[in-house]
Coordinates of C-alpha atoms in Angstrom, one line a residue:
M1 CA 100.5 132.2 238.7
S2 CA 98.4 130.8 236.6
G3 CA 99.4 128.2 234.0
N4 CA 102.3 127.0 236.5
E5 CA 102.3 123.6 237.5
V6 CA 101.1 123.0 241.3
E7 CA 101.5 119.8 242.8
L8 CA 99.1 119.1 245.9
F9 CA 100.1 116.7 248.3
G10 CA 97.7 117.0 251.3
T11 CA 97.7 120.3 252.9
E12 CA 101.5 121.2 251.2
F13 CA 102.2 121.7 247.6
N14 CA 105.4 122.1 245.1
R15 CA 105.8 125.2 242.3
S16 CA 108.4 124.9 240.1
N17 CA 110.0 127.9 237.9
S18 CA 112.8 127.6 235.8
S19 CA 113.2 131.5 234.5
I20 CA 111.9 133.7 237.5
A21 CA 114.0 136.6 237.4
D22 CA 115.1 138.5 240.4
G23 CA 112.8 140.7 242.3
S24 CA 109.9 140.9 244.5
Y25 CA 107.0 138.9 244.5
T26 CA 103.6 138.0 246.0
F27 CA 102.4 134.4 246.8
Q28 CA 98.8 134.1 247.4
V29 CA 96.5 130.8 248.2
Y30 CA 93.1 130.7 247.3
A31 CA 90.6 127.9 248.4
N32 CA 87.7 126.8 245.8
D33 CA 84.9 124.3 247.4
T34 CA 82.6 122.6 244.7
L35 CA 79.8 125.4 244.5
G36 CA 82.6 127.8 243.6
N37 CA 82.9 129.7 246.7
I38 CA 86.3 131.3 247.0
N39 CA 88.3 131.8 250.4
D40 CA 91.4 133.9 250.0
S41 CA 93.0 132.2 252.8
E42 CA 97.0 133.6 252.4
S43 CA 99.2 136.0 250.8
V44 CA 103.1 136.1 251.4
V45 CA 105.3 138.5 249.9
F46 CA 109.2 137.1 249.3
E47 CA 112.6 138.4 247.2
F48 CA 114.1 136.2 245.0
T49 CA 117.9 136.7 244.1
A50 CA 119.4 134.4 241.2
S51 CA 122.6 133.9 243.2
N52 CA 123.5 130.9 240.7
L53 CA 125.9 132.2 238.2
L54 CA 125.5 131.5 234.4
A55 CA 126.7 134.2 232.9
C56 CA 128.9 137.4 233.1
G57 CA 127.5 140.7 234.6
T58 CA 126.6 142.9 237.4
L59 CA 126.9 141.7 241.0
D60 CA 125.1 144.0 242.7
L61 CA 123.3 142.6 245.7
A62 CA 125.0 143.3 249.1
N63 CA 125.3 140.3 251.7
T64 CA 125.1 137.5 249.0
T65 CA 127.0 134.4 247.8
Y66 CA 127.0 134.1 244.1
S67 CA 127.9 130.5 242.7
L68 CA 129.3 129.4 239.4
K69 CA 127.4 126.9 237.9
E70 CA 129.3 126.6 234.6
N71 CA 132.4 128.5 232.7
V72 CA 131.7 131.6 231.4
N73 CA 132.8 133.9 228.6
S74 CA 133.3 137.6 227.7
T75 CA 134.8 139.5 225.5
G76 CA 135.8 142.2 227.8
T77 CA 135.2 142.7 231.5
C78 CA 132.9 139.7 233.0
F79 CA 132.2 140.4 236.6
T80 CA 131.7 143.6 237.8
I81 CA 131.2 144.1 241.7
T82 CA 128.5 146.7 242.7
G83 CA 128.0 145.8 246.8
H84 CA 129.5 145.0 250.0
N85 CA 130.1 141.6 251.4
I86 CA 129.6 140.0 248.4
T87 CA 131.1 136.3 247.8
I88 CA 132.1 134.6 244.1
D89 CA 132.3 131.2 244.8
G90 CA 133.8 129.9 241.7
Q91 CA 133.1 125.8 242.8
G92 CA 135.9 125.6 240.5
Y93 CA 134.4 127.1 237.2
T94 CA 136.7 129.1 234.8
I95 CA 135.8 132.7 233.8
N96 CA 137.3 133.2 230.4
Y97 CA 137.7 137.3 229.7
S98 CA 139.2 139.5 227.5
Q99 CA 138.0 137.2 224.4
T100 CA 137.6 139.8 221.7
A101 CA 140.6 141.5 220.2
D102 CA 141.1 145.4 221.6
D103 CA 138.5 144.8 224.2
E104 CA 140.1 145.3 227.5
G105 CA 138.9 144.3 230.7
A106 CA 139.0 142.2 234.0
A107 CA 138.0 139.3 235.2
I108 CA 136.6 140.7 237.8
T109 CA 136.5 144.4 239.1
A110 CA 135.3 146.1 241.9
S111 CA 135.6 150.1 243.2
G112 CA 135.1 151.0 246.7
Y113 CA 133.4 148.1 248.0
D114 CA 134.2 146.0 251.3
T115 CA 134.4 142.8 252.5
L116 CA 134.5 140.6 249.5
T117 CA 135.6 137.3 249.0
I118 CA 136.8 135.7 245.5
G119 CA 137.7 132.0 245.9
N120 CA 138.0 128.6 244.1
L121 CA 138.0 129.7 240.5
T122 CA 140.2 129.5 237.3
I123 CA 140.7 132.8 235.6
L124 CA 142.2 132.9 232.0
Q125 CA 142.5 135.8 229.8
G126 CA 141.4 134.9 226.2
S127 CA 143.2 137.2 224.1
T128 CA 146.6 139.2 223.8
N129 CA 144.9 142.7 225.2
A130 CA 146.8 144.7 227.1
N131 CA 145.6 146.7 230.4
S132 CA 143.2 143.2 231.0
P133 CA 144.2 142.5 234.6
G134 CA 142.6 139.0 236.3
I135 CA 141.3 140.3 239.2
S136 CA 141.3 144.7 239.6
F137 CA 139.9 145.9 243.0
A138 CA 140.3 149.3 244.2
A139 CA 139.6 151.3 247.3
M140 CA 138.8 147.9 248.6
N141 CA 138.9 146.7 252.6
D142 CA 139.0 143.3 254.6
S143 CA 138.7 141.3 251.5
V144 CA 139.8 137.7 250.5
I145 CA 141.0 136.5 247.7
D146 CA 141.7 132.8 247.9
D147 CA 142.4 129.8 245.9
V148 CA 142.4 131.4 242.6
N149 CA 144.3 130.0 239.4
I150 CA 144.8 132.7 236.9
T151 CA 146.8 133.4 233.5
T152 CA 147.1 136.8 231.9
R153 CA 148.7 137.1 228.1
G154 CA 148.5 140.8 227.3
A155 CA 151.1 143.6 228.4
T156 CA 150.2 145.3 231.6
S157 CA 147.8 142.7 232.7
E158 CA 148.1 141.8 236.0
G159 CA 147.1 138.9 237.9
V160 CA 145.6 140.8 240.6
T161 CA 146.1 144.3 241.5
L162 CA 145.1 146.5 244.4
S163 CA 145.0 150.1 244.4
S164 CA 143.5 153.4 245.8
S165 CA 143.9 152.6 249.5
S166 CA 142.7 149.0 249.7
T167 CA 143.5 147.7 253.1
N168 CA 143.8 145.0 255.4
N169 CA 143.0 142.3 252.5
R170 CA 143.9 138.7 252.4
I171 CA 145.3 137.4 249.3
S172 CA 146.3 133.5 249.5
S173 CA 146.9 130.2 247.6
M174 CA 147.0 131.8 244.2
I175 CA 148.8 130.6 241.3
I176 CA 149.5 133.3 238.8
N177 CA 150.9 133.1 235.2
L178 CA 151.8 136.0 233.3
L179 CA 152.7 135.1 229.5
G180 CA 152.6 138.3 228.2
N181 CA 156.0 139.7 226.7
S182 CA 156.4 143.4 227.9
V183 CA 158.7 146.1 228.0
V184 CA 156.5 148.0 230.6
V185 CA 155.1 147.1 233.9
N186 CA 153.4 143.6 233.9
V187 CA 152.9 142.1 237.5
G188 CA 151.7 139.0 239.2
I189 CA 150.2 140.6 242.1
K190 CA 150.6 144.5 242.3
L191 CA 150.1 146.5 245.3
S192 CA 149.8 150.6 244.7
A193 CA 149.2 152.8 248.0
S194 CA 147.8 149.9 249.5
D195 CA 148.8 149.0 253.2
N196 CA 148.6 146.4 255.7
N197 CA 147.7 143.4 253.4
N198 CA 148.4 140.0 253.6
I199 CA 149.9 137.9 250.4
T200 CA 150.6 134.4 251.3
S201 CA 151.2 131.0 249.9
A202 CA 151.0 132.4 246.3
I203 CA 152.9 130.7 243.2
V204 CA 153.9 133.2 240.6
N205 CA 155.4 132.3 237.2
V206 CA 156.1 135.3 234.9
S207 CA 158.0 135.4 231.3
G208 CA 158.7 138.1 229.1
T209 CA 160.8 141.2 229.6
G210 CA 160.2 143.8 232.0
T211 CA 158.0 141.8 234.1
Y212 CA 157.3 141.7 238.4
G213 CA 156.2 138.8 240.2
I214 CA 155.1 140.9 242.9
Y215 CA 155.2 144.9 242.8
L216 CA 154.3 147.1 245.8
S217 CA 154.4 150.9 245.1
S218 CA 153.7 153.4 248.4
S219 CA 152.4 150.5 250.1
K220 CA 153.1 149.7 253.9
N221 CA 153.2 147.5 256.3
N222 CA 152.3 144.4 253.9
T223 CA 153.2 140.9 254.5
I224 CA 154.2 138.3 251.9
S225 CA 155.0 135.0 253.1
F226 CA 155.5 131.6 251.9
A227 CA 155.5 133.1 248.1
N228 CA 157.1 130.7 245.1
I229 CA 158.1 133.3 242.4
T230 CA 159.9 132.8 239.1
T231 CA 160.9 135.0 236.4
S232 CA 162.0 133.6 233.1
G233 CA 163.0 136.8 230.9
N234 CA 165.7 139.3 231.3
N235 CA 165.2 142.7 233.1
N236 CA 162.9 140.9 235.6
Y237 CA 162.2 141.4 239.0
G238 CA 161.0 138.8 241.5
V239 CA 159.8 141.0 244.6
Y240 CA 160.2 145.0 244.0
L241 CA 159.2 147.3 246.3
T242 CA 159.4 151.0 245.7
S243 CA 158.0 154.7 246.0
S244 CA 158.5 155.0 250.0
S245 CA 157.2 151.2 250.4
H246 CA 158.1 151.1 253.9
N247 CA 157.6 148.7 256.8
N248 CA 156.7 145.6 254.5
T249 CA 157.9 142.1 255.6
I250 CA 159.0 139.1 253.3
S251 CA 159.5 135.9 254.4
Y252 CA 159.6 132.3 254.1
S253 CA 159.6 132.6 250.3
N254 CA 161.2 131.1 247.4
V255 CA 162.3 133.5 244.4
T256 CA 164.0 132.0 241.3
T257 CA 164.9 134.3 238.5
L258 CA 166.3 132.8 235.0
G259 CA 167.1 135.9 232.4
S260 CA 169.5 138.4 232.5
T261 CA 169.8 142.1 234.3
A262 CA 167.4 139.9 237.0
Y263 CA 166.8 140.9 240.1
A264 CA 165.1 138.4 243.1
I265 CA 164.3 141.3 245.3
W266 CA 164.9 144.9 244.9
V267 CA 164.1 147.6 247.4
E268 CA 164.1 151.3 246.1
S269 CA 163.6 154.3 248.0
S270 CA 162.0 152.2 251.0
S271 CA 162.8 152.0 254.5
Q272 CA 162.4 150.0 257.6
N273 CA 161.7 146.4 255.3
T274 CA 162.1 143.4 256.6
I275 CA 163.7 140.6 254.2
S276 CA 163.7 137.2 256.4
S277 CA 164.2 133.6 255.8
D278 CA 163.9 133.8 251.7
T279 CA 165.7 131.4 249.5
I280 CA 166.9 132.9 246.3
N281 CA 168.8 131.7 242.9
V282 CA 170.1 133.8 240.7
S283 CA 171.2 132.7 237.3
G284 CA 171.4 135.1 234.6
S285 CA 174.1 137.6 233.8
S286 CA 174.4 141.1 235.4
A287 CA 171.5 139.7 238.0
E288 CA 171.2 140.3 241.5
G289 CA 169.8 138.2 244.6
I290 CA 168.6 141.0 246.5
L291 CA 169.3 144.9 246.1
I292 CA 168.7 147.5 248.6
Y293 CA 169.2 150.7 246.5
S294 CA 168.8 154.9 246.4
S295 CA 168.2 155.8 249.8
S296 CA 166.6 152.5 251.3
N297 CA 167.3 152.7 254.7
D298 CA 166.8 150.9 258.5
N299 CA 166.5 147.6 256.3
S300 CA 166.8 144.2 257.6
I301 CA 168.2 140.8 255.7
S302 CA 168.3 138.0 257.6
S303 CA 168.8 134.4 257.5
V304 CA 168.3 134.3 253.8
V305 CA 169.9 131.7 251.7
V306 CA 171.1 133.5 248.0
E307 CA 172.6 131.3 245.4
T308 CA 174.1 133.4 242.0
S309 CA 175.8 131.5 239.2
G310 CA 175.5 134.1 236.5
T311 CA 178.3 136.9 235.2
D312 CA 178.9 140.2 236.7
G313 CA 176.3 140.1 239.6
F314 CA 176.0 139.7 243.2
G315 CA 174.2 137.9 246.3
I316 CA 173.4 140.9 248.2
S317 CA 173.9 144.6 247.5
V318 CA 173.3 148.1 249.6
D319 CA 173.8 150.7 246.7
T320 CA 173.4 154.2 246.5
S321 CA 173.5 156.4 249.9
S322 CA 171.3 153.7 251.7
H323 CA 172.1 153.6 255.0
N324 CA 171.9 151.7 258.4
N325 CA 170.8 148.4 256.9
T326 CA 171.8 144.9 258.6
I327 CA 172.5 141.8 256.5
S328 CA 172.6 139.2 259.6
Y329 CA 172.8 135.0 259.5
A330 CA 172.8 135.4 255.5
R331 CA 174.4 132.3 253.8
V332 CA 175.5 133.6 249.8
S333 CA 177.4 131.7 247.3
T334 CA 178.4 132.9 243.9
S335 CA 179.7 130.9 241.2
G336 CA 179.7 133.5 238.1
N337 CA 183.0 135.5 236.8
L338 CA 184.3 139.3 236.6
N339 CA 185.3 142.2 238.5
S340 CA 181.8 142.7 240.0
V341 CA 180.8 139.2 240.8
G342 CA 180.8 138.6 244.2
G343 CA 178.8 138.0 247.9
I344 CA 177.8 141.0 249.8
R345 CA 178.4 144.6 248.6
I346 CA 178.0 147.9 249.9
L347 CA 178.7 150.7 247.7
T348 CA 178.1 154.2 246.5
A349 CA 178.2 156.3 249.7
S350 CA 176.2 154.1 251.6
H351 CA 177.0 154.3 255.3
N352 CA 176.9 152.7 258.9
N353 CA 175.6 149.6 257.4
S354 CA 176.2 146.0 259.3
I355 CA 176.8 142.5 258.3
F356 CA 176.6 139.9 261.0
Y357 CA 177.6 136.2 261.0
S358 CA 177.5 135.4 257.6
N359 CA 178.6 133.1 255.4
V360 CA 179.9 133.5 251.9
T361 CA 181.3 131.2 249.7
T362 CA 182.6 132.4 246.1
T363 CA 183.9 129.9 243.0
G364 CA 184.4 132.6 240.2
A365 CA 187.1 133.8 239.3
E366 CA 187.9 137.7 239.9
S367 CA 184.8 137.9 242.7
Y368 CA 184.7 139.6 245.9
G369 CA 183.6 137.7 249.4
I370 CA 182.5 141.2 250.7
D371 CA 183.5 144.4 248.8
V372 CA 182.8 148.0 250.7
S373 CA 183.3 150.8 248.2
G374 CA 182.6 154.3 246.8
S375 CA 183.0 156.2 250.2
S376 CA 180.9 153.8 251.8
N377 CA 181.7 154.8 255.7
G378 CA 181.1 153.2 258.9
T379 CA 180.4 149.8 257.5
I380 CA 180.7 147.1 260.2
I381 CA 181.3 143.3 259.4
V382 CA 181.3 140.9 262.4
E383 CA 182.1 137.1 262.5
P384 CA 182.4 136.4 258.9
I385 CA 183.1 133.0 257.2
I386 CA 184.3 134.0 254.0
S387 CA 185.6 131.4 251.4
T388 CA 186.9 131.9 247.8
S389 CA 188.6 129.4 245.4
T390 CA 189.8 131.1 242.4
T391 CA 192.5 133.8 241.0
G392 CA 191.8 137.1 241.8
S393 CA 189.1 136.8 244.2
V394 CA 189.5 138.5 247.1
G395 CA 188.1 137.7 250.6
V396 CA 187.5 141.4 251.8
S397 CA 187.8 144.4 249.8
I398 CA 187.5 148.0 251.1
A399 CA 188.0 150.7 248.9
S400 CA 188.0 154.5 249.4
S401 CA 185.5 154.0 252.3
V402 CA 186.4 155.2 256.0
A403 CA 186.0 153.8 259.3
S404 CA 185.3 150.2 258.1
I405 CA 185.6 147.1 260.9
V406 CA 186.0 144.0 260.6
M407 CA 185.5 141.4 263.8
G408 CA 186.2 138.1 264.4
G409 CA 185.3 135.2 261.6
S410 CA 187.4 133.8 259.5
V411 CA 188.6 134.6 255.4
N412 CA 190.0 131.6 253.5
T413 CA 191.4 132.1 250.0
T414 CA 193.0 130.2 247.5
A415 CA 194.5 132.7 244.8
A416 CA 193.6 136.3 246.1
D417 CA 194.4 138.6 248.7
S418 CA 192.5 137.9 252.2
V419 CA 191.6 141.3 253.1
S420 CA 192.5 144.3 250.2
L421 CA 192.4 148.1 251.3
S422 CA 192.6 150.4 248.4
G423 CA 192.2 154.0 248.0
A424 CA 194.0 156.5 249.8
S425 CA 190.3 157.7 251.7
S426 CA 190.4 154.2 253.1
D427 CA 191.2 155.2 256.7
N428 CA 190.6 154.3 260.0
T429 CA 189.8 150.6 258.8
N430 CA 189.6 148.1 262.0
I431 CA 190.4 144.5 262.0
T432 CA 189.9 142.4 264.6
N433 CA 190.6 138.6 266.0
V434 CA 189.9 137.9 262.0
T435 CA 191.6 134.4 261.1
L436 CA 193.3 134.8 257.7
H437 CA 194.4 131.8 255.7
S438 CA 195.2 131.6 251.9
I439 CA 196.8 128.3 250.5
N440 CA 198.6 130.0 247.3
K441 CA 201.6 131.7 249.5
S442 CA 202.1 134.0 246.2
V443 CA 199.1 136.1 247.5
Y444 CA 198.6 138.5 250.7
H445 CA 196.7 137.9 253.9
L446 CA 196.8 141.9 253.9
E447 CA 197.4 144.2 251.0
F448 CA 197.5 148.1 251.0
V449 CA 197.0 148.6 247.5
T450 CA 197.4 152.5 247.5
E451 CA 199.7 154.5 249.6
G452 CA 198.8 157.1 252.1
I453 CA 196.1 154.6 253.7
D454 CA 196.4 155.9 257.5
R455 CA 195.4 154.9 260.8
T456 CA 195.0 150.7 260.0
Y457 CA 194.3 149.0 263.3
L458 CA 194.8 145.4 263.6
S459 CA 193.9 144.4 267.1
D460 CA 194.2 140.7 268.4
M461 CA 194.7 139.2 265.3
P462 CA 195.9 135.4 265.2
Y463 CA 198.3 135.5 262.3
I464 CA 199.2 137.8 259.6
E465 CA 201.6 136.0 256.9
N466 CA 202.4 137.7 253.7
Y467 CA 201.9 141.2 253.6
T468 CA 202.6 144.5 251.3
F469 CA 202.3 148.3 251.2
T470 CA 201.7 150.2 248.0
G471 CA 204.6 153.0 247.8
D472 CA 205.0 155.2 250.6
G473 CA 203.3 153.0 252.8
G474 CA 200.6 154.3 255.5
L475 CA 200.2 154.6 259.2
I476 CA 199.0 151.2 261.1
S477 CA 198.6 150.1 264.6
I478 CA 199.0 146.9 266.1
E479 CA 197.2 145.4 269.3
N480 CA 197.3 143.0 271.5
T481 CA 194.5 143.8 274.1
T482 CA 196.4 141.7 276.7
F483 CA 199.9 142.9 276.4
G484 CA 200.1 146.3 274.7
L485 CA 199.9 148.1 271.8
V486 CA 202.4 149.3 268.8
E487 CA 201.4 152.7 267.0
F488 CA 203.1 153.5 263.8
V489 CA 202.3 157.5 263.8
Y490 CA 205.4 159.1 262.7
G491 CA 206.1 157.5 260.0
A492 CA 204.7 155.4 257.1
V493 CA 205.1 151.4 257.3
N494 CA 206.1 150.4 253.7
G495 CA 207.5 147.2 251.8
T496 CA 206.5 143.6 251.6
G497 CA 206.9 141.3 254.1
F498 CA 206.5 137.6 254.4
N499 CA 205.2 137.2 258.5
L500 CA 203.7 140.7 259.8
T501 CA 202.8 138.8 263.1
G502 CA 206.5 138.2 263.5
D503 CA 207.9 141.1 262.5
V504 CA 205.7 143.2 265.0
Q505 CA 205.8 141.3 268.2
I506 CA 203.7 142.0 271.5
S507 CA 203.9 140.3 274.6
N508 CA 204.2 140.6 278.4
N509 CA 206.4 143.6 279.0
S510 CA 207.9 143.1 275.4
V511 CA 207.5 144.6 271.9
I512 CA 209.6 143.5 268.9
I513 CA 210.0 145.3 265.8
N514 CA 211.7 143.3 263.4
A515 CA 212.5 144.9 260.1
T516 CA 215.3 142.4 258.8
D517 CA 212.8 140.9 256.0
N518 CA 211.2 144.4 255.3
I519 CA 213.1 147.4 256.0
G520 CA 210.1 149.5 255.6
M521 CA 208.9 148.3 259.2
N522 CA 212.3 150.4 260.4
E523 CA 210.1 153.2 261.6
S524 CA 209.3 155.3 264.8
A525 CA 206.6 153.9 267.0
N526 CA 204.4 154.9 270.1
I527 CA 204.6 151.4 272.1
T528 CA 202.1 151.2 275.2
F529 CA 202.9 148.3 277.4
Y530 CA 199.6 147.6 279.3
G531 CA 199.4 146.2 283.1
I532 CA 202.9 147.3 284.1
G533 CA 202.7 149.1 287.4
D534 CA 205.7 149.2 289.5
R535 CA 207.2 146.1 289.3
G536 CA 209.7 147.1 292.2
F537 CA 212.4 148.1 289.8
A538 CA 215.0 150.4 291.1
N539 CA 215.4 152.7 288.5
A540 CA 212.8 152.0 286.0
S541 CA 213.7 152.7 282.4
V542 CA 212.8 151.8 278.9
L543 CA 214.9 149.4 277.5
K544 CA 216.4 148.4 274.0
E545 CA 218.0 145.3 273.4
G546 CA 218.2 145.3 277.1
V547 CA 220.3 148.4 277.7
S548 CA 218.6 151.9 278.3
C549 CA 217.3 153.4 275.0
D550 CA 219.0 156.9 274.8
D551 CA 216.5 158.1 272.0
C552 CA 213.2 156.6 273.6
T553 CA 211.2 159.2 275.2
N554 CA 208.4 158.3 277.9
F555 CA 205.1 159.9 277.6
T556 CA 203.6 158.2 281.2
A557 CA 205.5 157.4 284.5
L558 CA 207.1 154.2 283.8
T559 CA 205.6 152.8 286.9
A560 CA 202.2 153.9 285.3
D561 CA 199.5 151.3 284.8
N562 CA 199.7 151.4 281.4
V563 CA 203.5 152.7 280.2
I564 CA 203.3 154.9 277.3
F565 CA 206.5 155.8 275.0
N566 CA 208.5 156.3 271.7
S567 CA 210.9 154.0 270.3
S568 CA 213.5 154.9 267.8
G569 CA 213.0 151.9 265.1
E570 CA 213.0 148.5 264.9
G571 CA 214.1 146.6 267.9
T572 CA 213.5 144.8 271.3
Y573 CA 211.9 147.1 273.7
S574 CA 210.9 146.7 277.2
I575 CA 210.6 148.2 280.9

């Protein structure tokens, strides 16, 4: 150590060296007297680690905290981590990486190392090189990326990517900006085959074409919460789940898309995911708020707010063989035009889906509040509140789909049908206790667009005004669950009327079938009176217009609790 400055202060001294390299050192102290005698009094071995970062390089010392002391630059990759339990504390400084054209690389990369921490840092991509992510980790577990601001400029240059079974990691308080214009995958945060990770409080802004805010592929049990995602190009996605990404949660997040053919949240071939308490704004044409697509089953969408303003798009869609999904307490507002615009739709052979307690408002022309179509069977709609305010905007449309149920709630339309049934296969539809209201008396509360729709069941309906059956009509049943049931099972009801509630009236021991306004109601029916029992009649009989009905046939005893008989057509019936 000769030649280095030593300051002696009594029995203590300080030694300074500004260029010592990493490694192991031996410190020895020698004492001389005035006669030149030497006393070897002490020897100390110590390790020195240069944890203050002044340049890019490889960080290989495990259990070490490295601190940036100034901004650093690299032509390609800046830092490569090759040890466990390493921390990079950016201390507010910037990594400017991938500065040279065609020199691909990442700001920070690691593969196969755990318990890493990256924080308090800004990362900038200095060129438009492709395949140059901000942070790229593979097979990394139990690590944290927090308080990092990342901007990338190249195609397929992700902000953060976790891959190859990276598990139990946390990504938090991020700001990510993607500026590259790409027609291939460019992603703010990307998880591939990585489970049980937590993404929270991330701000992601993507521009260009074909980009994704957050992308999960073959990744399960991850949580995305309190994210703010904005996409501003065409064919973009806010959050994208694909390839068996099951059991993920997206909650309390804001997603905005500004381009056409864009989707705020897309779930494809992925099941049992939860989308909850998110706020979504979609403004481009052919864009959608939430799409559950292609064999995506048992997903839950709850308490979301979705607003769309572009043409040819829907608020929430369940599409293509996606079964047993649930939408509850959703609030959807759409203002775009064209036939495929609306609030919520179930389509293309998607079975046994449910919509509970949701509020849908449409203000665009030729739109739908709720649309069930394309052989999507067994849909249940409970307590909807639907309002449409423009020409051709139907409240509830059921097309070519079997065994749909609409229960409770209200449908308010201004210039279109409240409920429309089309497609001869739309059989066994059950509509119960739904309040229908339309300002325009020239449209229908209930329209059967196609003839041959059978076994439609109307129960406890408060009031049905205008109605119409196309062609030969269909078989319907009308029930008052307190007093009785009228089943038109022999001849199809057809024609148009102005008051279906008045044309079939059910009360205590009384049914009135009135064909005055619509001769198509003059069909034979089975009538059931509830709660008749033995009322002390000397000779009980079926009465029509107050006299014994000779062409009526009873199927039960006339003193049974529930009396069933066949009616011959229009008239007033009693026991």
